[in-house]
Amino acid sequence: MRPWLRRSLLILAAFALCWGGAIWYWRTSTRMPSTGDLAGTMLALPLALLTSWWLGRKLLSRLAAPAPAPADAAGGEAMPASNEAPPRAPLHLAAAALRMPGGDSASELAAALQDRQQRPELDPELTDAQGYPVMSARVAGLDEHGQKELLDDWLRRRPADTARDAAPHFEAEHLRALALGAGVLNELMREAAMHAALDDDKTAQTSARAALPTLQLHLLLPSDWDKPQRDTGAAWLHAQAAQQGWPSDKLSTHLAGDSGPLALIEQLAAQAALQALPCLAIVLACASHIGELTMHDWIARDLLFNTGQPGGQIPGEGAAGLLLADAAQAAALQADTPVLLHHASTAVRGRSADSRGHGDASLLAELGGKAMSAASVAPAAITRLYADADQRSSRMIELMNNAGTLLPDIDLSEDVLSVAAACGQSGQVATLAALVLARHEAAGNASQVLFLSNLDAFHRAAVVVGGAAVAHEILAAT
């Protein structure tokens, strides 16, 4: 419902309640109201009720405001809640990869979303509290037992100083997430291995080693994993990356926080600019909610989608990653089709999107406008919009209302595509997967694509992804 219509109905309801109650009282008491009675009951009382309601909303909004974001797991500073820094030079999306329920590549998933072929289905294994199958979106063909054997073998071979006896217990969904993440990571490492300085580095020449930048691996692991699981999972993924030929002293791994992939990317770009260092990084997210552990937890907290809980979440899984580079490193990677990731606009809502009334109805449109301005791209140049929103009405209504405001000429039914709505709840994986799809669209059609993020209850973000050639033409024309 439109905000102005909702407010109008509320005002009418307040006046109707007061007037109706007063008329009923006067008729039953056979008392003739005075001029003061009429003014007080017909005007002062409804205005007092509306003022009290407005003040109550303001008070609750302040009480529900989220606490400042904590520092990330790697010990760094907290992610910024909003981006007041001046726009930085666009980063290059040198490569991207994903493993999602709709496909093992960006082209497969994009086709599945456009043809409406990917959607959650009844799960063959998972059931709710009543024993009925639940809706889910699972990646077919994952070998949980094979992943467990790989992980157990690696744990046995770890050096003694890594506290092997403190190895955590991994459930099915943990194993599925790591298997998906390893597949995406290996693909991105093969792309990184195309770096021109890598072959020279193998000759151990001093000048070549200096020219090879440190490849940063930033991992977005599920926030509901405990610390031993996160640390061990990160160490195992680091070991997988180290097997792809990149020098171990030039590979660093970091656990990211919960502020979102775009906030992390902005932080990486800012740090590289301030310290005048080359930027070459892989940002990877993997998660799975396909398992009994998640079912018990979501059922206990009334989070699971079903007929009695239409606002619940649908279990999903997947992995997605981006290979980010500055202009010099992108040239060294010899990317076939350069795609730019422009300066992102991020913010934190004043109240949760899951709260009654939702609030902050126009924040996403405001961020989208800032993102297009930072990229010097007009709304008419945007050919498609990708988002990470899921099927919940609070997310879809927010997305569609703001998309229509930002891009009045776009076909909302055909050109606004959302990952989590089709692939289930996988947290930050959906955000990165939408960026992977945006890169695929921009590279394939030499176009400009807008990405909007509103899956999280508080964090909102927007960014423009575009082909380098097209972006240069637009910048030259402005």
Coordinates of C-alpha atoms in Angstrom, one line a residue:
M1 CA 0.0 0.0 0.0
R2 CA 1.3 3.5 -0.9
P3 CA 2.5 5.5 2.2
W4 CA 0.2 8.5 1.5
L5 CA -2.8 6.2 1.2
R6 CA -2.0 4.4 4.4
R7 CA -1.7 7.7 6.2
S8 CA -5.0 8.9 4.8
L9 CA -6.8 5.8 5.9
L10 CA -5.3 6.1 9.4
I11 CA -6.5 9.7 9.7
L12 CA -10.0 8.8 8.5
A13 CA -10.1 5.9 10.9
A14 CA -9.2 8.1 13.9
F15 CA -11.9 10.7 13.1
A16 CA -14.5 8.0 12.3
L17 CA -13.8 6.3 15.7
C18 CA -14.1 9.5 17.7
W19 CA -17.1 10.8 15.9
G20 CA -18.9 7.4 15.9
G21 CA -18.3 7.0 19.6
A22 CA -19.4 10.5 20.5
I23 CA -22.6 10.2 18.4
W24 CA -23.4 6.8 20.0
Y25 CA -22.9 8.2 23.5
W26 CA -25.1 11.3 22.9
R27 CA -27.9 9.2 21.4
T28 CA -27.9 6.6 24.2
S29 CA -27.7 9.3 27.0
T30 CA -30.2 11.6 25.3
R31 CA -27.9 14.5 26.1
M32 CA -27.6 17.5 23.8
P33 CA -23.9 18.2 23.2
S34 CA -22.6 21.7 23.8
T35 CA -20.3 23.7 21.6
G36 CA -17.3 22.7 23.7
D37 CA -18.3 19.0 23.5
L38 CA -18.5 19.3 19.7
A39 CA -15.1 21.0 19.4
G40 CA -13.4 18.7 21.8
T41 CA -14.9 15.4 20.5
M42 CA -15.0 16.1 16.8
L43 CA -11.6 17.8 16.5
A44 CA -9.4 17.9 19.6
L45 CA -9.7 14.2 20.5
P46 CA -8.8 12.7 17.0
L47 CA -5.9 15.1 16.7
A48 CA -4.7 14.1 20.1
L49 CA -4.9 10.4 19.2
L50 CA -3.0 11.0 15.9
T51 CA -0.3 13.1 17.7
S52 CA 0.1 10.3 20.3
W53 CA 0.5 7.7 17.6
W54 CA 3.1 9.8 15.8
L55 CA 5.1 10.4 18.9
G56 CA 4.9 6.7 19.8
R57 CA 6.2 5.7 16.4
K58 CA 9.2 8.1 16.8
L59 CA 10.0 6.7 20.2
L60 CA 9.8 3.1 19.0
S61 CA 12.0 3.9 16.0
R62 CA 14.7 5.3 18.2
L63 CA 14.5 2.2 20.5
A64 CA 14.7 -0.2 17.6
A65 CA 17.7 1.5 16.0
P66 CA 20.5 -1.1 15.5
A67 CA 23.8 -0.9 17.4
P68 CA 27.0 0.1 15.6
A69 CA 28.4 -2.6 13.4
P70 CA 31.1 -4.7 15.3
A71 CA 34.6 -5.1 14.0
D72 CA 35.2 -7.8 11.5
A73 CA 36.4 -11.3 12.4
A74 CA 39.9 -10.6 11.0
G75 CA 40.5 -7.9 13.7
G76 CA 40.0 -4.9 11.4
E77 CA 38.0 -1.8 12.0
A78 CA 34.2 -1.8 11.8
M79 CA 32.6 -1.5 8.4
P80 CA 31.2 2.0 7.7
A81 CA 27.4 2.3 8.1
S82 CA 27.2 4.8 5.3
N83 CA 29.6 6.0 2.6
E84 CA 30.4 9.7 3.0
A85 CA 33.8 9.3 1.3
P86 CA 34.3 10.9 -2.1
P87 CA 33.7 8.5 -5.1
R88 CA 36.8 6.4 -5.8
A89 CA 38.0 5.1 -9.1
P90 CA 35.9 2.2 -10.4
L91 CA 37.3 -1.3 -9.7
H92 CA 37.3 -3.9 -12.4
L93 CA 35.3 -7.1 -12.1
A94 CA 38.0 -9.2 -13.7
A95 CA 36.2 -12.5 -13.2
A96 CA 33.2 -13.9 -11.4
A97 CA 31.8 -17.4 -10.6
L98 CA 28.9 -18.9 -8.8
R99 CA 27.2 -22.2 -7.8
M100 CA 23.5 -21.7 -7.2
P101 CA 20.3 -23.8 -7.4
G102 CA 19.6 -22.4 -10.8
G103 CA 22.9 -23.2 -12.4
D104 CA 26.7 -23.5 -12.0
S105 CA 27.5 -20.4 -14.1
A106 CA 26.2 -16.9 -14.5
S107 CA 24.8 -17.7 -18.0
E108 CA 22.8 -20.7 -16.7
L109 CA 21.4 -18.8 -13.7
A110 CA 20.6 -15.7 -15.7
A111 CA 18.7 -17.8 -18.3
A112 CA 16.8 -19.6 -15.5
L113 CA 15.7 -16.4 -13.9
Q114 CA 14.7 -14.7 -17.1
D115 CA 12.6 -17.7 -18.2
R116 CA 11.2 -18.1 -14.7
Q117 CA 12.5 -21.7 -14.7
Q118 CA 14.2 -21.5 -11.3
R119 CA 11.9 -21.5 -8.2
P120 CA 11.9 -23.2 -4.8
E121 CA 10.3 -26.7 -4.7
L122 CA 9.2 -29.2 -2.1
D123 CA 12.4 -30.7 -0.6
P124 CA 12.9 -34.4 -1.0
E125 CA 14.4 -34.8 2.5
L126 CA 13.6 -31.9 4.8
T127 CA 10.3 -31.7 6.7
D128 CA 8.6 -29.3 9.1
A129 CA 7.4 -30.0 12.6
Q130 CA 4.3 -31.7 11.3
G131 CA 6.3 -34.0 9.0
Y132 CA 5.4 -32.2 5.8
P133 CA 8.0 -31.4 3.1
V134 CA 9.2 -27.8 3.2
M135 CA 9.9 -25.5 0.3
S136 CA 13.6 -25.3 -0.4
A137 CA 16.1 -24.5 -3.2
R138 CA 19.0 -27.0 -3.1
V139 CA 21.9 -27.4 -5.5
A140 CA 21.7 -30.8 -7.1
G141 CA 24.5 -33.3 -7.1
L142 CA 26.5 -32.2 -4.0
D143 CA 28.4 -35.0 -2.4
E144 CA 28.3 -34.3 1.4
H145 CA 30.1 -37.5 2.2
G146 CA 32.9 -36.8 -0.3
Q147 CA 33.3 -33.4 1.2
K148 CA 33.5 -34.8 4.7
E149 CA 36.2 -37.2 3.6
L150 CA 38.2 -34.4 2.0
L151 CA 37.9 -32.2 5.1
D152 CA 38.7 -35.1 7.5
D153 CA 41.8 -36.0 5.5
W154 CA 43.0 -32.4 5.5
L155 CA 42.4 -32.1 9.3
R156 CA 44.6 -35.2 9.9
R157 CA 47.4 -33.8 7.8
R158 CA 47.4 -30.4 9.5
P159 CA 50.6 -29.4 11.4
A160 CA 50.5 -30.1 15.1
D161 CA 50.6 -26.3 16.0
T162 CA 47.2 -25.8 14.4
A163 CA 45.3 -27.4 17.4
R164 CA 44.0 -30.4 15.5
D165 CA 42.3 -31.7 18.7
A166 CA 40.1 -28.5 18.7
A167 CA 38.6 -29.3 15.3
P168 CA 34.9 -28.3 15.2
H169 CA 32.0 -30.5 14.2
F170 CA 30.6 -29.9 10.8
E171 CA 26.9 -30.7 10.0
A172 CA 25.5 -31.4 6.6
E173 CA 24.9 -27.7 5.8
H174 CA 28.4 -26.8 6.8
L175 CA 29.9 -29.4 4.5
R176 CA 27.6 -28.4 1.6
A177 CA 28.6 -24.7 2.0
L178 CA 32.3 -25.5 2.0
A179 CA 31.9 -27.8 -1.1
L180 CA 30.1 -25.0 -3.0
G181 CA 32.7 -22.4 -1.9
A182 CA 35.6 -24.5 -2.9
G183 CA 34.2 -24.9 -6.4
V184 CA 33.8 -21.2 -6.9
L185 CA 37.2 -20.4 -5.3
N186 CA 39.0 -22.8 -7.6
E187 CA 37.4 -21.2 -10.7
L188 CA 38.4 -17.7 -9.5
M189 CA 42.0 -18.9 -8.7
R190 CA 42.4 -20.2 -12.2
E191 CA 41.4 -16.8 -13.5
A192 CA 43.8 -15.1 -11.1
A193 CA 46.6 -17.4 -12.4
M194 CA 46.3 -15.6 -15.8
H195 CA 48.2 -12.7 -14.2
A196 CA 51.1 -11.7 -16.4
A197 CA 53.6 -11.5 -13.5
L198 CA 52.8 -15.0 -12.2
D199 CA 54.9 -16.9 -14.8
D200 CA 57.8 -14.6 -14.3
D201 CA 57.5 -15.0 -10.5
K202 CA 58.1 -18.7 -10.9
T203 CA 61.6 -18.0 -12.2
A204 CA 62.3 -16.4 -8.8
Q205 CA 63.5 -13.1 -10.3
T206 CA 63.6 -10.3 -7.8
S207 CA 61.9 -7.8 -10.1
A208 CA 59.1 -10.2 -11.1
R209 CA 58.4 -11.1 -7.4
A210 CA 58.1 -7.4 -6.6
A211 CA 55.7 -6.9 -9.5
L212 CA 53.4 -9.7 -8.3
P213 CA 50.8 -8.3 -5.9
T214 CA 49.4 -10.0 -2.9
L215 CA 46.2 -11.8 -3.7
Q216 CA 43.7 -11.0 -0.9
L217 CA 41.1 -13.7 -0.1
H218 CA 38.1 -12.2 1.8
L219 CA 35.6 -14.8 3.0
L220 CA 32.0 -14.1 3.9
L221 CA 31.1 -17.2 5.9
P222 CA 27.6 -17.6 7.5
S223 CA 27.2 -15.6 10.7
D224 CA 25.5 -18.5 12.5
W225 CA 28.7 -20.6 12.3
D226 CA 30.7 -20.5 15.6
K227 CA 34.3 -19.3 15.7
P228 CA 36.0 -22.8 15.4
Q229 CA 33.8 -23.5 12.4
R230 CA 34.6 -20.2 10.8
D231 CA 38.3 -20.4 11.5
T232 CA 38.6 -24.0 10.3
G233 CA 36.5 -23.3 7.2
A234 CA 38.6 -20.3 6.3
A235 CA 41.8 -22.3 6.8
W236 CA 40.6 -25.1 4.6
L237 CA 39.5 -22.7 1.8
H238 CA 42.9 -21.0 2.1
A239 CA 44.5 -24.4 1.6
Q240 CA 42.4 -25.0 -1.5
A241 CA 43.5 -21.6 -2.9
A242 CA 47.2 -22.3 -2.2
Q243 CA 47.0 -25.5 -4.4
Q244 CA 46.2 -23.4 -7.5
G245 CA 49.8 -22.2 -8.0
W246 CA 49.8 -18.7 -6.4
P247 CA 52.9 -18.2 -4.2
S248 CA 52.0 -18.8 -0.5
D249 CA 53.8 -15.6 0.6
K250 CA 51.6 -13.6 -1.8
L251 CA 48.3 -15.0 -0.6
S252 CA 46.5 -13.6 2.4
T253 CA 43.1 -14.8 3.8
H254 CA 40.7 -12.7 5.9
L255 CA 37.3 -13.4 7.5
A256 CA 34.9 -10.6 6.7
G257 CA 32.3 -9.1 9.0
D258 CA 28.5 -8.8 8.6
S259 CA 28.2 -5.4 7.0
G260 CA 27.7 -6.9 3.5
P261 CA 29.8 -7.5 0.4
L262 CA 29.5 -3.9 -1.0
A263 CA 30.7 -2.3 2.3
L264 CA 33.6 -4.7 2.3
I265 CA 34.5 -3.9 -1.4
E266 CA 34.3 -0.1 -0.6
Q267 CA 36.7 -0.7 2.3
L268 CA 39.1 -2.6 0.1
A269 CA 39.1 0.1 -2.5
A270 CA 39.6 2.9 0.1
Q271 CA 42.5 1.1 1.8
A272 CA 44.2 0.5 -1.6
A273 CA 43.8 4.2 -2.5
L274 CA 45.0 5.5 0.8
Q275 CA 48.0 3.2 1.0
A276 CA 48.8 3.4 -2.7
L277 CA 48.8 -0.4 -2.9
P278 CA 47.7 -2.6 -5.9
C279 CA 44.3 -4.0 -5.5
L280 CA 43.8 -7.7 -6.4
A281 CA 41.2 -9.5 -4.3
I282 CA 38.7 -12.4 -4.3
V283 CA 35.6 -11.8 -2.3
L284 CA 33.8 -15.1 -1.7
A285 CA 30.6 -16.0 0.1
C286 CA 29.2 -19.6 0.7
A287 CA 26.3 -20.8 2.8
S288 CA 23.8 -23.6 3.0
H289 CA 20.6 -23.9 5.0
I290 CA 19.8 -27.3 3.6
G291 CA 20.0 -29.5 6.7
E292 CA 18.2 -30.6 9.8
L293 CA 20.2 -28.2 12.0
T294 CA 18.7 -25.2 10.2
M295 CA 15.2 -26.8 10.2
H296 CA 15.1 -27.2 13.9
D297 CA 16.5 -23.7 14.5
W298 CA 14.1 -21.9 12.0
I299 CA 11.0 -23.9 13.3
A300 CA 11.9 -22.9 16.9
R301 CA 12.2 -19.2 15.9
D302 CA 9.2 -19.2 13.6
L303 CA 11.4 -18.3 10.6
L304 CA 10.5 -21.1 8.3
F305 CA 8.2 -20.4 5.3
N306 CA 4.9 -22.4 5.3
T307 CA 1.2 -21.8 4.8
G308 CA 0.9 -20.6 8.4
Q309 CA 4.0 -18.4 8.2
P310 CA 3.9 -16.7 4.7
G311 CA 6.4 -14.2 5.9
G312 CA 9.0 -16.9 6.6
Q313 CA 12.2 -17.7 4.8
I314 CA 12.8 -20.5 2.3
P315 CA 16.0 -22.5 2.9
G316 CA 18.5 -22.1 0.1
E317 CA 22.3 -22.5 -0.5
G318 CA 25.0 -21.5 -2.9
A319 CA 28.3 -19.8 -3.3
A320 CA 29.4 -16.8 -5.4
G321 CA 32.6 -14.8 -5.8
L322 CA 34.2 -11.9 -7.5
L323 CA 37.8 -11.3 -8.6
L324 CA 38.4 -7.5 -8.1
A325 CA 41.3 -5.6 -9.5
D326 CA 42.4 -2.0 -10.1
A327 CA 43.1 -0.8 -13.7
A328 CA 46.8 -2.0 -13.6
Q329 CA 46.0 -5.4 -12.2
A330 CA 43.1 -5.9 -14.6
A331 CA 45.4 -5.2 -17.5
A332 CA 47.8 -7.8 -16.2
L333 CA 45.0 -10.3 -15.9
Q334 CA 44.2 -9.8 -19.6
A335 CA 40.5 -9.9 -19.1
D336 CA 38.5 -10.4 -22.3
T337 CA 35.7 -8.0 -21.5
P338 CA 36.5 -5.4 -18.8
V339 CA 33.6 -4.6 -16.5
L340 CA 33.6 -1.8 -14.0
L341 CA 32.1 -1.8 -10.5
H342 CA 31.5 1.8 -9.7
H343 CA 31.3 3.5 -6.3
A344 CA 28.6 2.0 -4.1
S345 CA 26.1 3.8 -1.9
T346 CA 25.4 2.1 1.4
A347 CA 23.3 2.9 4.5
V348 CA 21.6 1.4 7.5
R349 CA 17.9 1.6 8.0
G350 CA 16.6 3.3 11.1
R351 CA 14.3 0.4 11.8
S352 CA 14.2 -3.2 10.8
A353 CA 12.5 -4.2 7.6
D354 CA 10.9 -7.0 9.5
S355 CA 9.2 -4.6 12.0
R356 CA 5.6 -3.6 11.7
G357 CA 5.1 -1.0 9.1
H358 CA 8.6 -1.6 7.7
G359 CA 9.4 2.2 7.4
D360 CA 12.3 3.8 5.4
A361 CA 10.3 3.3 2.2
S362 CA 12.4 5.5 0.0
L363 CA 15.9 4.8 1.2
L364 CA 16.7 2.3 -1.5
A365 CA 15.7 4.8 -4.2
E366 CA 17.9 7.4 -2.6
L367 CA 20.9 5.1 -2.6
G368 CA 20.2 4.0 -6.2
G369 CA 20.1 7.7 -7.3
K370 CA 23.5 8.3 -5.6
A371 CA 25.0 5.2 -7.2
M372 CA 23.9 6.3 -10.7
S373 CA 25.2 9.8 -10.1
A374 CA 28.6 8.4 -8.9
A375 CA 28.8 6.4 -12.1
S376 CA 27.6 9.3 -14.3
V377 CA 24.9 7.1 -15.7
A378 CA 21.4 8.3 -16.5
P379 CA 18.3 6.2 -15.5
A380 CA 17.5 5.7 -19.2
A381 CA 20.9 4.0 -19.7
I382 CA 20.1 1.2 -17.2
T383 CA 18.9 -1.9 -19.1
R384 CA 18.4 -4.3 -16.2
L385 CA 18.1 -4.3 -12.4
Y386 CA 19.4 -7.2 -10.3
A387 CA 18.6 -7.5 -6.6
D388 CA 19.1 -9.9 -3.7
A389 CA 15.6 -9.7 -2.3
D390 CA 13.7 -12.8 -1.4
Q391 CA 10.0 -13.7 -1.7
R392 CA 8.9 -11.9 1.5
S393 CA 6.4 -9.2 0.8
S394 CA 8.3 -6.6 2.8
R395 CA 11.3 -7.1 0.5
M396 CA 9.5 -7.4 -2.8
I397 CA 7.2 -4.4 -2.2
E398 CA 10.2 -2.3 -1.2
L399 CA 12.2 -3.4 -4.2
M400 CA 9.4 -2.9 -6.8
N401 CA 8.3 0.5 -5.4
N402 CA 11.9 1.8 -5.4
A403 CA 12.7 0.3 -8.8
G404 CA 9.7 2.0 -10.3
T405 CA 10.7 5.3 -8.8
L406 CA 14.4 5.0 -9.9
L407 CA 13.8 3.6 -13.4
P408 CA 10.3 4.7 -14.7
D409 CA 11.0 3.3 -18.2
I410 CA 12.1 -0.2 -17.1
D411 CA 9.7 -3.2 -17.4
L412 CA 9.3 -4.3 -13.7
S413 CA 8.0 -7.7 -14.7
E414 CA 10.8 -8.6 -17.1
D415 CA 13.9 -6.5 -16.2
V416 CA 13.9 -6.6 -12.4
L417 CA 15.3 -10.0 -11.4
S418 CA 15.9 -11.1 -7.8
V419 CA 18.2 -13.9 -6.8
A420 CA 16.9 -14.9 -3.3
A421 CA 13.3 -15.0 -4.5
A422 CA 14.2 -17.8 -6.9
C423 CA 17.1 -19.4 -5.1
G424 CA 16.0 -19.3 -1.4
Q425 CA 17.7 -17.8 1.6
S426 CA 21.5 -18.0 1.5
G427 CA 22.4 -14.7 3.1
Q428 CA 25.3 -12.8 1.6
V429 CA 25.7 -15.3 -1.1
A430 CA 22.6 -13.9 -2.8
T431 CA 24.1 -10.4 -2.8
L432 CA 27.3 -11.6 -4.5
A433 CA 25.4 -13.8 -6.9
A434 CA 23.3 -10.8 -8.0
L435 CA 26.6 -8.9 -8.7
V436 CA 27.9 -11.8 -10.7
L437 CA 24.7 -11.7 -12.8
A438 CA 25.1 -8.0 -13.2
R439 CA 28.6 -8.5 -14.5
H440 CA 27.5 -11.2 -16.9
E441 CA 24.7 -8.9 -18.2
A442 CA 27.1 -5.9 -18.6
A443 CA 29.8 -7.9 -20.3
G444 CA 27.5 -9.7 -22.6
N445 CA 25.5 -6.7 -23.8
A446 CA 28.0 -3.9 -23.2
S447 CA 25.3 -2.3 -21.0
Q448 CA 24.8 -0.6 -17.7
V449 CA 23.2 -2.6 -14.9
L450 CA 21.9 -1.4 -11.5
F451 CA 22.2 -3.6 -8.4
L452 CA 20.0 -3.0 -5.3
S453 CA 20.5 -4.8 -2.0
N454 CA 17.6 -5.0 0.5
L455 CA 17.7 -8.7 1.7
D456 CA 19.1 -7.8 5.1
A457 CA 16.8 -6.4 7.8
F458 CA 18.9 -3.2 8.1
H459 CA 21.7 -2.8 5.5
R460 CA 20.8 -1.3 2.1
A461 CA 23.1 -0.7 -0.8
A462 CA 23.2 0.2 -4.5
V463 CA 25.9 0.2 -7.2
V464 CA 26.2 0.4 -11.0
V465 CA 28.0 -2.3 -12.9
G466 CA 28.9 -1.5 -16.5
G467 CA 31.0 -2.3 -19.5
A468 CA 34.2 -0.3 -19.6
A469 CA 33.7 1.0 -23.1
V470 CA 30.2 2.1 -22.5
A471 CA 31.1 3.7 -19.2
H472 CA 33.9 5.7 -20.8
E473 CA 31.4 7.0 -23.5
I474 CA 28.9 8.1 -20.8
L475 CA 31.6 9.8 -18.8
A476 CA 32.9 11.6 -21.8
A477 CA 29.4 12.9 -22.7
T478 CA 28.8 14.3 -19.2

